[in-house]
Amino acid sequence: MSEDLKVDHSLPGSAKEEDKSGLVIDKRVLITSYKANLKWIVIITFVLMLIVSVLVSIKIKPAWKANCRIIRMQKNISTPTDMPYLYNAFDINTILETARSRPILERIIEKLNMEGYEPNDIGRMIDVQRGHRSNVLSFSVVHEDPEMAVELANVLGETFIETSVLLQNSSADSVNIYYSKKRTERLKEIANLEEAILEFQKKYDVIEIDAERDQMFEKLKLLEVRKIETLMKTDEMNIKIRDLNNKITNLPQDVMLTWSYSNSDEKKLVLLQKDLELMLTRYTDKNPKILKVKAEIDTLKSRIANPDRLADPPDNTSWGPNGLIQTYQVDKTRYEGELQAARVNLKEYQTEINKIRNGLKEFNTINDDYIELVRQLELNKDILRIIEGRIAESRMALDTNTNDFQLFEKATLPEYPINMSKKTVVLGVGIFIFFAFSAFFLGKELFDYRIKSRLEYDKYIGIPLIGEIQSEEGADPNKFYSNLQYILDNVFDIVEDVSKPPVIAIGSAAPETGKSFVTNEFTKMISSSKKIMVIEAIKELSIEIEDYEINTYLDDNNRFEIKKISENLDKCYFWSGEQIFKKMYSASDFHRLYGLFLDYDFIIWELFPSRYNIQLYHAIAKSADANIIVSKFKHSPRVDVYNLVNYLREKQVSRIYGVLNCIEKEYYIDLL
């Protein structure tokens, strides 16, 4: 192996860390790319310079510049603090901008009778400047006619002075117009509100809402008192009627009207006493008859003296209706009449109370509306007073503000035109175009992150580059195949320490890198003297090659046939179709496969792009003794190769090397 290759057989993950920044600048590639595009840069620059020269000769004509100068005098008038827009001290830079305003430009066109000109056309001719921290203004006009430039400059200065008062008074004038319009609006609004108040009073028949509302409250209070009195009276009537009903119920319907007694204890006592007097005249006190009469007299006296003695029923009685019941019924009828009248009064009182309450609710509603109308009227009157004051102030500003600009230096005919040389313009444009396109092509090359040189393997990808292959188109065939032999010799050096048949995996990070070409060329060269087994990864399995598929052995340990290509070249196929995503292969599976190929000198894998199935790619790469990643010049993304190498290093895959294929002739360096 040549000394400049410096192949490292140690684990790739142990390699020293390099600068992994995305921007890797190879000066040789950059200069080569610039040289390759230089002819286009020159051609484009030359063509554009021709176009610019034609446009310059047509468009650029001699231009003359005339200047007039104006000075601004300061006003020494104090401004009332409550009138901020009176005698407003305008910023002079703002005034300079008004010199380009459409009213001034239109007046210039009118004064000079410049038919066919638009204000924008005049505006492009004008340049207004102010002296450094001074009140001197310079008005410049550029025109193809020097006399017209002078006339335009002087008319511009005079027109600016004429309109300066209007410009300075524009604020006060706008305020005056605004407030005059607002005064008209407020007067109309006040008239509408006054009319609305009159219509409101007519509609609701009210003059003084508060007084009428107080009267309604007093009436409501009186009615509620009467209602309460009537309620109390109905309660009283109900109590009396209930009491009379109880009395009528408990009294007897018939009573004893007259009665008479034929005999009684008192009458018997009197008769016995008279009989005793007569008997005493005939008998003694001891006579049994006398004693018997006395005993009867004592008995009658005792009975008469007994307070619990029951009255003797009369001998003759007469019965009739109870008069007290009739009296009670008369009272009851009177009380029921009064109760009915009280209830009628209660309904009338409640109706009147409800009416007054509804009236008060409506009154409150219309009172809110009325108060709002009055408030709006007073508010508009207050605003009108403010507006009247503002109109007076703005009118004062318009009447007292005066001009403070004066033309002190008129424009004169210029001696020389101000145009740049046409040659200078064309040359400047040419230089700009040349450098712009140069920067474009250099920038395009700088930010092209596709692999272009060995430096990117050293500084970014971090793996040894064992060879570069020139694009076959336009290359010397002898030199071309000599370089392939040089790369293959490097591969032999890498696997020279392997005792068993070395396994060489040739893959890529992206498709279309030419790995099939590299594999075919390597196998042709090696098979001339060595026996080789080539395992090709295919996505579609046809009938012609299905007998040579190794998947059956890896999956089910079934034997497969070996396709004979030439005397020293055999081939089999690994089907990498969709079915591989449902299986998990490891490096040991492939080591078992390699046990079938011990009579070969080399085993070469032609792999699929790594992004197709990174796990399977890693398993095969880990089982290989050398991993060759083929990249295509200005085609393979640098970051894809870096990510693949980094992933393989993380998975403890050793001996990873790069081959840069299809290098364009102008970028290729022959190191042999």
XYZ file of C-alpha atoms in Angstrom:
672
model
C 0.000 0.000 0.000
C 1.309 3.511 -0.772
C 2.457 5.616 2.152
C 0.030 8.478 1.471
C -3.046 6.228 2.034
C -2.455 5.739 5.786
C -5.087 3.017 6.237
C -6.130 2.691 9.894
C -7.225 -0.849 10.893
C -8.304 0.219 14.381
C -11.945 0.578 15.376
C -13.377 3.625 13.547
C -14.957 4.931 16.693
C -11.476 5.376 18.176
C -10.369 7.767 15.445
C -9.531 11.251 16.612
C -12.278 13.763 16.306
C -11.976 16.209 13.415
C -13.747 19.450 12.636
C -17.271 18.404 11.650
C -18.513 21.815 10.554
C -20.706 21.788 7.466
C -18.532 24.342 5.634
C -15.374 22.592 4.390
C -13.478 24.726 1.872
C -11.129 23.037 -0.557
C -9.329 25.903 -2.240
C -8.313 23.706 -5.175
C -11.910 22.690 -5.900
C -13.094 26.270 -5.378
C -10.517 27.682 -7.787
C -11.155 24.925 -10.338
C -14.896 25.542 -10.200
C -14.357 29.289 -10.576
C -12.095 28.752 -13.593
C -14.675 26.455 -15.154
C -17.350 29.144 -14.818
C -15.096 32.108 -15.580
C -15.833 32.037 -19.287
C -19.571 32.264 -18.569
C -18.996 35.116 -16.136
C -17.011 37.015 -18.785
C -19.575 36.320 -21.506
C -22.518 37.390 -19.354
C -20.657 40.502 -18.180
C -19.730 41.475 -21.748
C -23.298 40.978 -23.035
C -24.819 42.988 -20.182
C -22.257 45.754 -20.639
C -23.281 45.987 -24.304
C -26.942 46.234 -23.284
C -26.151 48.872 -20.648
C -24.058 50.903 -23.105
C -26.992 50.959 -25.543
C -29.427 51.970 -22.790
C -27.043 54.643 -21.511
C -26.632 56.153 -24.966
C -30.430 56.268 -25.337
C -31.541 57.244 -21.839
C -28.743 59.337 -20.348
C -28.644 62.909 -21.634
C -26.729 65.949 -20.266
C -28.405 67.353 -17.170
C -27.964 70.802 -15.597
C -28.469 71.742 -11.994
C -29.646 75.179 -10.765
C -29.897 76.252 -7.102
C -31.767 78.973 -5.239
C -31.456 79.598 -1.513
C -34.062 80.595 1.066
C -33.589 81.679 4.680
C -36.049 81.146 7.481
C -36.630 83.949 10.027
C -37.555 82.852 13.537
C -40.788 84.199 15.052
C -40.511 85.796 18.461
C -44.122 85.202 19.478
C -44.946 83.261 22.596
C -47.480 80.469 22.302
C -50.239 80.212 24.931
C -49.944 76.914 26.748
C -53.683 76.257 26.411
C -53.543 76.794 22.625
C -50.956 74.241 21.445
C -51.671 74.718 17.733
C -51.219 78.541 17.664
C -47.944 79.811 16.200
C -46.757 76.220 15.912
C -42.969 75.993 15.545
C -42.793 73.485 12.699
C -39.706 71.307 12.410
C -37.702 72.651 9.486
C -37.050 69.147 8.140
C -40.795 68.645 7.917
C -41.112 71.904 5.993
C -38.448 70.682 3.571
C -40.590 67.642 2.788
C -43.575 69.875 1.951
C -41.591 71.449 -0.882
C -42.298 68.246 -2.849
C -46.005 68.305 -2.076
C -48.489 68.019 -4.922
C -50.063 71.518 -4.450
C -46.684 73.230 -4.929
C -45.776 71.055 -7.911
C -49.150 71.682 -9.550
C -48.781 75.457 -9.078
C -45.309 75.324 -10.688
C -46.757 73.487 -13.703
C -49.523 76.078 -13.907
C -47.175 79.065 -13.637
C -44.696 77.808 -16.243
C -47.409 76.381 -18.488
C -45.619 73.012 -18.559
C -48.197 71.008 -20.477
C -47.537 67.305 -20.631
C -45.742 67.226 -17.260
C -47.096 65.435 -14.213
C -46.344 66.471 -10.600
C -44.259 63.315 -10.212
C -42.125 64.385 -13.179
C -41.383 67.730 -11.500
C -40.827 66.024 -8.165
C -38.060 63.843 -9.623
C -36.237 66.990 -10.801
C -36.317 68.649 -7.374
C -33.862 68.225 -4.518
C -34.319 70.153 -1.258
C -31.506 70.366 1.292
C -30.798 72.202 4.513
C -27.474 73.629 5.616
C -25.826 71.882 8.557
C -27.816 72.968 11.645
C -28.899 76.177 9.950
C -32.099 77.802 8.722
C -30.832 78.118 5.141
C -32.668 75.970 2.611
C -31.314 75.055 -0.814
C -33.754 74.251 -3.637
C -32.102 72.421 -6.547
C -33.605 71.534 -9.931
C -32.003 69.175 -12.474
C -33.133 69.561 -16.112
C -31.811 68.906 -19.588
C -32.312 72.611 -20.399
C -30.105 74.857 -18.169
C -32.416 77.873 -18.569
C -35.415 75.751 -17.672
C -33.531 74.453 -14.617
C -32.905 78.062 -13.450
C -36.508 79.104 -14.038
C -37.836 76.023 -12.267
C -35.573 76.594 -9.255
C -36.635 80.237 -8.843
C -40.337 79.490 -9.354
C -40.036 76.629 -6.875
C -38.567 78.962 -4.250
C -41.206 81.652 -4.853
C -44.061 79.121 -4.818
C -42.734 77.573 -1.637
C -42.674 80.999 0.072
C -46.204 81.760 -1.176
C -47.595 78.520 0.143
C -45.536 78.381 3.340
C -48.128 80.377 5.285
C -50.862 77.981 4.163
C -48.633 75.035 5.009
C -47.778 76.421 8.439
C -51.400 77.361 9.070
C -52.667 73.991 7.854
C -52.969 72.731 11.410
C -54.920 75.747 12.634
C -57.017 75.795 9.448
C -57.806 72.101 9.808
C -58.725 72.691 13.444
C -60.955 75.610 12.470
C -62.713 73.611 9.758
C -63.062 70.637 12.073
C -64.561 72.611 14.944
C -66.810 74.623 12.607
C -68.208 71.368 11.309
C -68.584 70.060 14.848
C -70.375 73.269 15.930
C -72.953 72.769 13.171
C -73.388 69.164 14.238
C -73.778 70.126 17.906
C -76.316 72.865 17.168
C -78.343 70.406 15.159
C -78.045 67.836 17.930
C -79.147 70.371 20.585
C -82.173 71.355 18.479
C -83.098 67.699 18.035
C -82.765 67.055 21.789
C -84.929 70.067 22.711
C -87.579 68.925 20.249
C -87.344 65.396 21.642
C -87.905 66.706 25.198
C -91.031 68.624 24.119
C -92.381 65.576 22.288
C -91.643 63.475 25.368
C -93.595 65.838 27.650
C -96.527 65.878 25.238
C -96.530 62.105 24.803
C -96.542 61.315 28.532
C -98.460 64.466 29.597
C -95.849 65.466 32.132
C -94.245 68.756 32.950
C -92.317 68.135 36.138
C -91.608 64.446 36.559
C -90.285 64.591 40.135
C -93.340 66.480 41.499
C -95.811 64.209 39.744
C -93.944 61.149 40.924
C -94.074 62.449 44.549
C -97.844 62.926 44.229
C -98.205 59.383 42.995
C -96.164 58.100 45.929
C -98.401 60.021 48.393
C -101.541 58.643 46.760
C -100.051 55.140 46.825
C -99.253 55.573 50.522
C -102.835 56.696 51.315
C -104.345 53.796 49.361
C -102.097 51.261 51.059
C -103.105 52.658 54.492
C -106.775 52.383 53.549
C -106.170 48.897 52.237
C -104.606 47.890 55.566
C -107.532 49.459 57.498
C -110.013 47.592 55.308
C -108.072 44.351 55.797
C -108.224 44.884 59.537
C -111.982 45.602 59.262
C -112.578 42.411 57.253
C -110.692 40.463 59.902
C -112.885 42.078 62.571
C -116.102 41.286 60.623
C -114.963 37.693 60.114
C -114.344 37.346 63.876
C -117.764 38.814 64.766
C -119.567 36.650 62.199
C -117.758 33.558 63.472
C -118.719 34.450 67.082
C -122.381 35.038 66.140
C -122.458 31.723 64.255
C -121.206 29.977 67.389
C -123.843 31.706 69.543
C -126.674 30.969 67.110
C -125.575 27.338 66.931
C -125.521 26.929 70.742
C -128.857 28.783 71.520
C -132.203 26.802 71.607
C -134.509 27.512 68.718
C -137.669 27.745 71.003
C -137.949 29.347 74.490
C -140.651 29.494 77.218
C -142.600 32.618 76.671
C -145.048 32.418 79.786
C -145.495 30.066 82.748
C -147.689 29.792 85.950
C -147.530 27.840 89.204
C -150.726 26.418 91.046
C -148.733 25.216 94.048
C -145.259 25.768 95.384
C -143.150 25.242 98.502
C -143.590 28.854 99.600
C -147.302 28.714 99.050
C -147.456 25.395 100.889
C -145.414 26.937 103.711
C -147.883 29.838 104.051
C -150.849 27.496 104.056
C -149.255 25.192 106.664
C -148.427 28.196 108.821
C -152.085 29.329 108.622
C -153.295 25.783 109.385
C -150.918 25.658 112.364
C -152.364 28.883 113.759
C -155.880 27.457 113.503
C -154.881 24.117 114.980
C -153.124 25.795 117.923
C -156.368 27.369 118.785
C -157.810 23.927 119.231
C -154.873 21.723 120.158
C -151.881 21.860 122.355
C -148.264 21.966 121.253
C -147.837 18.303 122.065
C -150.621 17.206 119.905
C -149.450 14.831 117.212
C -151.208 16.842 114.547
C -149.484 20.009 115.711
C -146.102 18.241 115.745
C -146.700 16.843 112.300
C -147.532 20.253 110.848
C -144.492 21.794 112.503
C -142.318 19.027 111.064
C -143.678 19.709 107.586
C -143.091 23.467 108.071
C -139.478 22.845 109.094
C -138.950 20.569 106.139
C -140.320 23.176 103.736
C -138.152 25.887 105.252
C -135.079 23.741 104.965
C -135.825 22.964 101.350
C -136.572 26.579 100.540
C -133.340 27.694 102.256
C -131.224 25.121 100.249
C -129.415 27.004 97.436
C -129.215 23.846 95.347
C -132.913 23.372 95.417
C -134.349 22.737 91.976
C -137.159 24.957 90.921
C -140.463 23.326 90.740
C -141.750 22.986 87.212
C -144.513 25.433 86.440
C -147.960 24.072 86.240
C -148.813 25.909 83.021
C -146.248 27.034 80.240
C -146.309 28.599 76.679
C -143.338 28.247 74.090
C -142.186 30.342 71.044
C -139.132 31.280 68.800
C -135.937 32.471 70.547
C -135.748 36.245 70.107
C -132.032 36.386 70.851
C -131.296 34.247 67.775
C -133.188 36.674 65.605
C -131.202 39.553 67.098
C -127.942 37.706 66.413
C -129.007 36.942 62.829
C -129.799 40.590 62.239
C -126.326 41.512 63.514
C -124.774 38.767 61.386
C -126.563 39.992 58.263
C -125.325 43.519 58.958
C -121.748 42.303 59.510
C -121.837 40.195 56.311
C -122.958 43.227 54.339
C -120.166 45.287 55.792
C -117.684 42.430 55.007
C -118.876 42.242 51.396
C -118.519 45.994 51.042
C -115.012 45.824 52.578
C -113.987 43.128 50.115
C -115.235 45.206 47.206
C -113.254 48.129 48.588
C -110.151 45.927 48.898
C -110.385 44.982 45.207
C -110.813 48.614 44.266
C -107.888 49.631 46.478
C -105.679 46.841 45.029
C -106.640 47.774 41.490
C -105.791 51.389 42.174
C -102.532 50.414 43.917
C -101.522 48.199 40.984
C -102.380 50.962 38.604
C -100.260 53.438 40.552
C -97.384 50.963 40.852
C -97.461 50.241 37.107
C -97.592 53.947 36.573
C -94.548 54.379 38.816
C -92.676 51.647 36.904
C -93.515 53.307 33.627
C -92.677 56.596 35.249
C -89.248 55.310 36.268
C -88.644 54.085 32.740
C -89.652 57.314 31.114
C -87.841 59.167 33.892
C -84.585 57.432 32.870
C -85.261 58.350 29.267
C -86.115 61.895 30.262
C -83.010 62.230 32.454
C -80.864 60.868 29.583
C -82.403 63.385 27.185
C -81.747 66.233 29.613
C -78.219 64.964 30.285
C -77.452 64.715 26.587
C -78.790 68.236 26.094
C -76.604 69.656 28.858
C -73.603 67.650 27.623
C -73.994 68.949 24.083
C -74.301 72.494 25.402
C -71.064 72.052 27.368
C -69.323 70.606 24.304
C -70.658 73.479 22.196
C -69.086 75.973 24.599
C -65.728 74.159 24.253
C -66.072 74.097 20.455
C -66.837 77.828 20.354
C -63.660 78.458 22.331
C -61.561 76.322 19.990
C -63.014 78.096 16.933
C -62.055 81.455 18.421
C -58.526 80.241 19.159
C -58.001 78.765 15.680
C -59.420 81.908 14.067
C -56.932 83.951 16.077
C -54.088 81.715 14.846
C -55.174 82.109 11.216
C -55.452 85.884 11.526
C -52.131 86.465 13.311
C -49.690 83.902 11.791
C -47.313 85.441 9.196
C -44.715 84.211 6.730
C -41.160 83.577 7.981
C -39.291 82.591 4.736
C -37.376 84.879 2.385
C -35.620 84.256 -0.957
C -32.123 85.764 -0.609
C -30.217 84.066 -3.467
C -31.803 83.354 -6.844
C -30.665 80.564 -9.150
C -28.195 81.361 -11.965
C -27.152 79.483 -15.086
C -24.833 76.547 -14.214
C -21.440 76.329 -15.934
C -21.151 72.523 -16.254
C -23.548 69.582 -16.523
C -23.752 67.108 -13.622
C -23.997 63.794 -15.548
C -21.485 61.037 -15.022
C -19.446 59.894 -18.029
C -21.244 57.215 -20.064
C -18.038 55.156 -20.135
C -17.797 55.375 -16.374
C -21.374 54.165 -16.024
C -20.849 51.232 -18.393
C -17.525 50.314 -16.767
C -19.001 50.529 -13.278
C -21.952 48.362 -14.284
C -19.558 45.855 -15.885
C -17.402 45.647 -12.771
C -20.470 45.224 -10.598
C -21.898 42.460 -12.825
C -18.539 40.669 -12.967
C -18.121 40.639 -9.199
C -21.803 39.819 -8.628
C -21.681 36.718 -10.836
C -18.293 35.770 -9.418
C -19.742 35.951 -5.915
C -22.761 33.957 -7.085
C -20.702 31.070 -8.515
C -18.286 31.066 -5.560
C -21.154 31.103 -3.091
C -22.912 28.347 -4.987
C -19.757 26.246 -4.756
C -19.121 27.091 -1.081
C -22.602 26.059 -0.013
C -22.743 22.949 -2.192
C -22.601 20.209 0.477
C -22.037 17.350 -1.926
C -18.754 15.438 -1.801
C -16.113 16.916 -4.086
C -12.629 16.233 -2.650
C -10.392 14.243 -0.304
C -10.426 17.143 2.177
C -14.077 16.448 3.025
C -13.182 12.865 4.014
C -10.394 14.188 6.260
C -12.196 17.167 7.815
C -15.843 16.143 7.850
C -16.560 12.441 7.194
C -13.476 11.163 9.045
C -12.635 7.974 7.106
C -9.646 7.172 4.839
C -10.172 7.743 1.128
C -8.490 4.786 -0.587
C -8.951 6.075 -4.115
C -10.522 8.500 -6.566
C -11.996 7.376 -9.901
C -12.055 9.790 -12.807
C -15.130 10.069 -14.972
C -14.703 7.512 -17.743
C -15.787 9.996 -20.388
C -12.729 11.703 -21.817
C -10.280 9.780 -19.614
C -7.197 7.909 -20.815
C -8.271 4.225 -20.652
C -4.843 3.073 -19.491
C -4.724 5.683 -16.764
C -8.338 4.928 -15.850
C -7.793 1.186 -15.267
C -4.404 1.816 -13.703
C -6.154 3.886 -11.066
C -8.731 1.116 -10.493
C -5.844 -1.322 -9.951
C -4.330 1.131 -7.459
C -7.597 1.208 -5.481
C -7.940 -2.572 -5.610
C -4.344 -2.935 -4.383
C -5.274 -0.776 -1.391
C -8.217 -3.079 -0.707
C -5.899 -6.106 -0.772
C -3.630 -4.374 1.761
C -6.624 -3.772 4.043
C -7.626 -7.460 4.181
C -4.174 -9.034 3.949
C -4.223 -9.980 7.625
C -7.511 -11.932 7.320
C -6.919 -15.746 7.362
C -10.338 -16.866 6.133
C -11.750 -15.676 2.798
C -12.029 -11.913 3.322
C -15.456 -10.343 2.956
C -15.531 -6.974 1.175
C -18.805 -5.005 1.368
C -19.275 -2.307 -1.297
C -22.166 0.033 -0.532
C -23.235 3.662 -0.584
C -25.170 6.200 1.453
C -27.280 7.323 -1.513
C -28.401 5.696 -4.778
C -26.817 6.270 -8.193
C -23.204 6.438 -6.989
C -21.738 3.784 -9.343
C -21.126 1.043 -6.785
C -22.272 -1.586 -9.316
C -19.643 -0.319 -11.760
C -16.939 -0.439 -9.075
C -18.014 -3.962 -8.035
C -18.034 -5.245 -11.613
C -14.618 -3.765 -12.386
C -13.116 -5.152 -9.188
C -14.526 -8.638 -9.793
C -13.237 -8.652 -13.376
C -9.724 -7.779 -12.221
C -9.673 -10.185 -9.244
C -11.288 -13.139 -11.055
C -8.451 -13.272 -13.522
C -6.336 -14.958 -10.850
C -8.546 -15.429 -7.774
C -11.736 -17.321 -7.127
C -14.502 -14.892 -6.108
C -18.012 -15.186 -4.748
C -20.169 -12.118 -5.454
C -23.347 -11.593 -3.419
C -25.617 -9.052 -5.062
C -28.477 -7.436 -3.142
C -31.551 -7.188 -5.383
C -35.018 -5.775 -4.707
C -36.891 -7.924 -7.243
C -36.484 -11.692 -7.536
C -37.045 -13.033 -11.061
C -37.601 -16.654 -12.088
C -34.144 -16.806 -13.686
C -32.314 -16.176 -10.442
C -34.656 -17.449 -7.738
C -32.620 -20.683 -7.417
C -29.544 -18.652 -6.452
C -31.220 -16.788 -3.580
C -29.402 -17.045 -0.224
C -32.424 -15.909 1.858
C -33.704 -19.485 2.054
C -30.474 -20.542 3.726
C -30.464 -17.577 6.132
C -34.132 -18.073 7.037
C -34.662 -21.862 6.909
C -31.122 -23.273 6.551
C -32.054 -24.571 3.095
C -29.368 -25.057 0.500
C -29.227 -22.840 -2.560
C -27.497 -23.075 -5.928
C -24.496 -21.013 -6.997
C -24.591 -19.273 -10.360
C -21.470 -19.793 -12.452
C -20.443 -16.592 -14.205
C -16.955 -17.552 -15.300
C -14.221 -19.954 -14.315
C -13.250 -17.975 -11.178
C -16.389 -15.934 -10.696
C -19.530 -17.260 -9.012
C -22.584 -15.348 -7.970
C -25.588 -15.588 -5.691
C -28.268 -13.140 -4.716
C -29.674 -11.669 -1.527
C -33.315 -10.713 -2.008
C -33.781 -7.342 -0.236
C -37.430 -6.914 -1.084
C -40.180 -5.939 1.304
C -39.991 -9.282 3.141
C -36.665 -8.332 4.790
C -38.424 -5.695 6.883
C -40.294 -8.499 8.672
C -37.069 -10.346 9.647
C -34.134 -9.493 11.836
C -30.657 -10.440 10.521
C -27.464 -10.221 12.518
C -23.766 -10.499 11.659
C -23.727 -14.104 12.979
C -26.317 -15.083 10.344
C -23.984 -13.933 7.608
C -20.919 -15.499 9.243
C -22.828 -18.802 9.075
C -23.381 -18.122 5.368
C -19.679 -17.427 4.813
C -18.911 -20.940 6.102
C -20.264 -22.234 2.806
C -17.712 -20.198 0.828
C -14.429 -21.317 2.406
C -12.999 -22.450 -0.906
C -13.144 -18.936 -2.357
C -10.371 -16.336 -2.201
C -12.708 -13.350 -1.781
C -16.360 -12.755 -0.943
C -17.682 -9.453 -2.321
C -21.013 -7.914 -1.348
C -22.745 -5.450 -3.668
C -25.046 -3.730 -1.163
C -28.080 -1.513 -1.458
C -28.026 2.212 -0.385
C -27.879 2.378 3.400
C -31.004 4.502 3.778
C -33.078 1.621 2.317
C -32.584 -0.528 5.454
C -29.931 0.771 7.825
C -30.193 -2.176 10.251
C -29.614 -4.766 7.561
C -26.822 -2.654 6.088
C -25.161 -2.526 9.516
C -25.492 -6.302 10.036
C -23.788 -7.051 6.703
C -21.148 -4.354 7.258
C -20.328 -5.756 10.705
C -19.810 -9.217 9.199
C -17.435 -7.825 6.534
C -13.656 -7.464 6.818
C -13.643 -4.251 4.785
C -16.442 -1.771 4.120
C -16.085 0.362 1.008
C -18.508 3.316 0.752
C -18.709 4.542 -2.844
C -19.620 8.219 -3.274
C -20.207 10.049 -6.513
C -18.502 13.376 -7.222
C -20.927 16.314 -6.843
C -23.774 13.868 -6.287
C -23.537 12.178 -2.879
C -24.640 14.426 0.007
C -21.796 14.849 2.459
C -24.083 14.644 5.489
C -25.560 11.298 4.344
C -22.108 9.713 4.173
C -21.167 11.241 7.536
C -24.333 9.953 9.195
C -23.753 6.458 7.782
C -20.135 6.374 8.991
C -21.096 7.730 12.389
C -23.857 5.121 12.750
C -21.526 2.263 11.789
C -18.928 3.482 14.280
C -21.520 3.551 17.034
C -22.360 -0.070 16.135
C -18.660 -1.071 16.451
C -18.178 -1.643 12.711
C -14.466 -1.552 11.801
C -12.471 -0.855 8.629
C -14.625 1.724 6.855
C -13.097 3.329 3.762
C -14.232 5.623 1.009
C -13.994 5.699 -2.777
C -14.887 8.884 -4.686
C -16.262 7.954 -8.095
C -16.885 9.751 -11.381
C -14.707 12.838 -10.785
C -14.931 15.354 -13.614
C -11.786 15.749 -15.652
C -10.938 19.296 -14.593
C -11.214 18.370 -10.875
C -9.301 15.093 -11.043
C -5.647 14.927 -9.881
C -3.593 11.992 -11.127
C -1.400 10.894 -8.223
C 0.125 7.920 -10.091
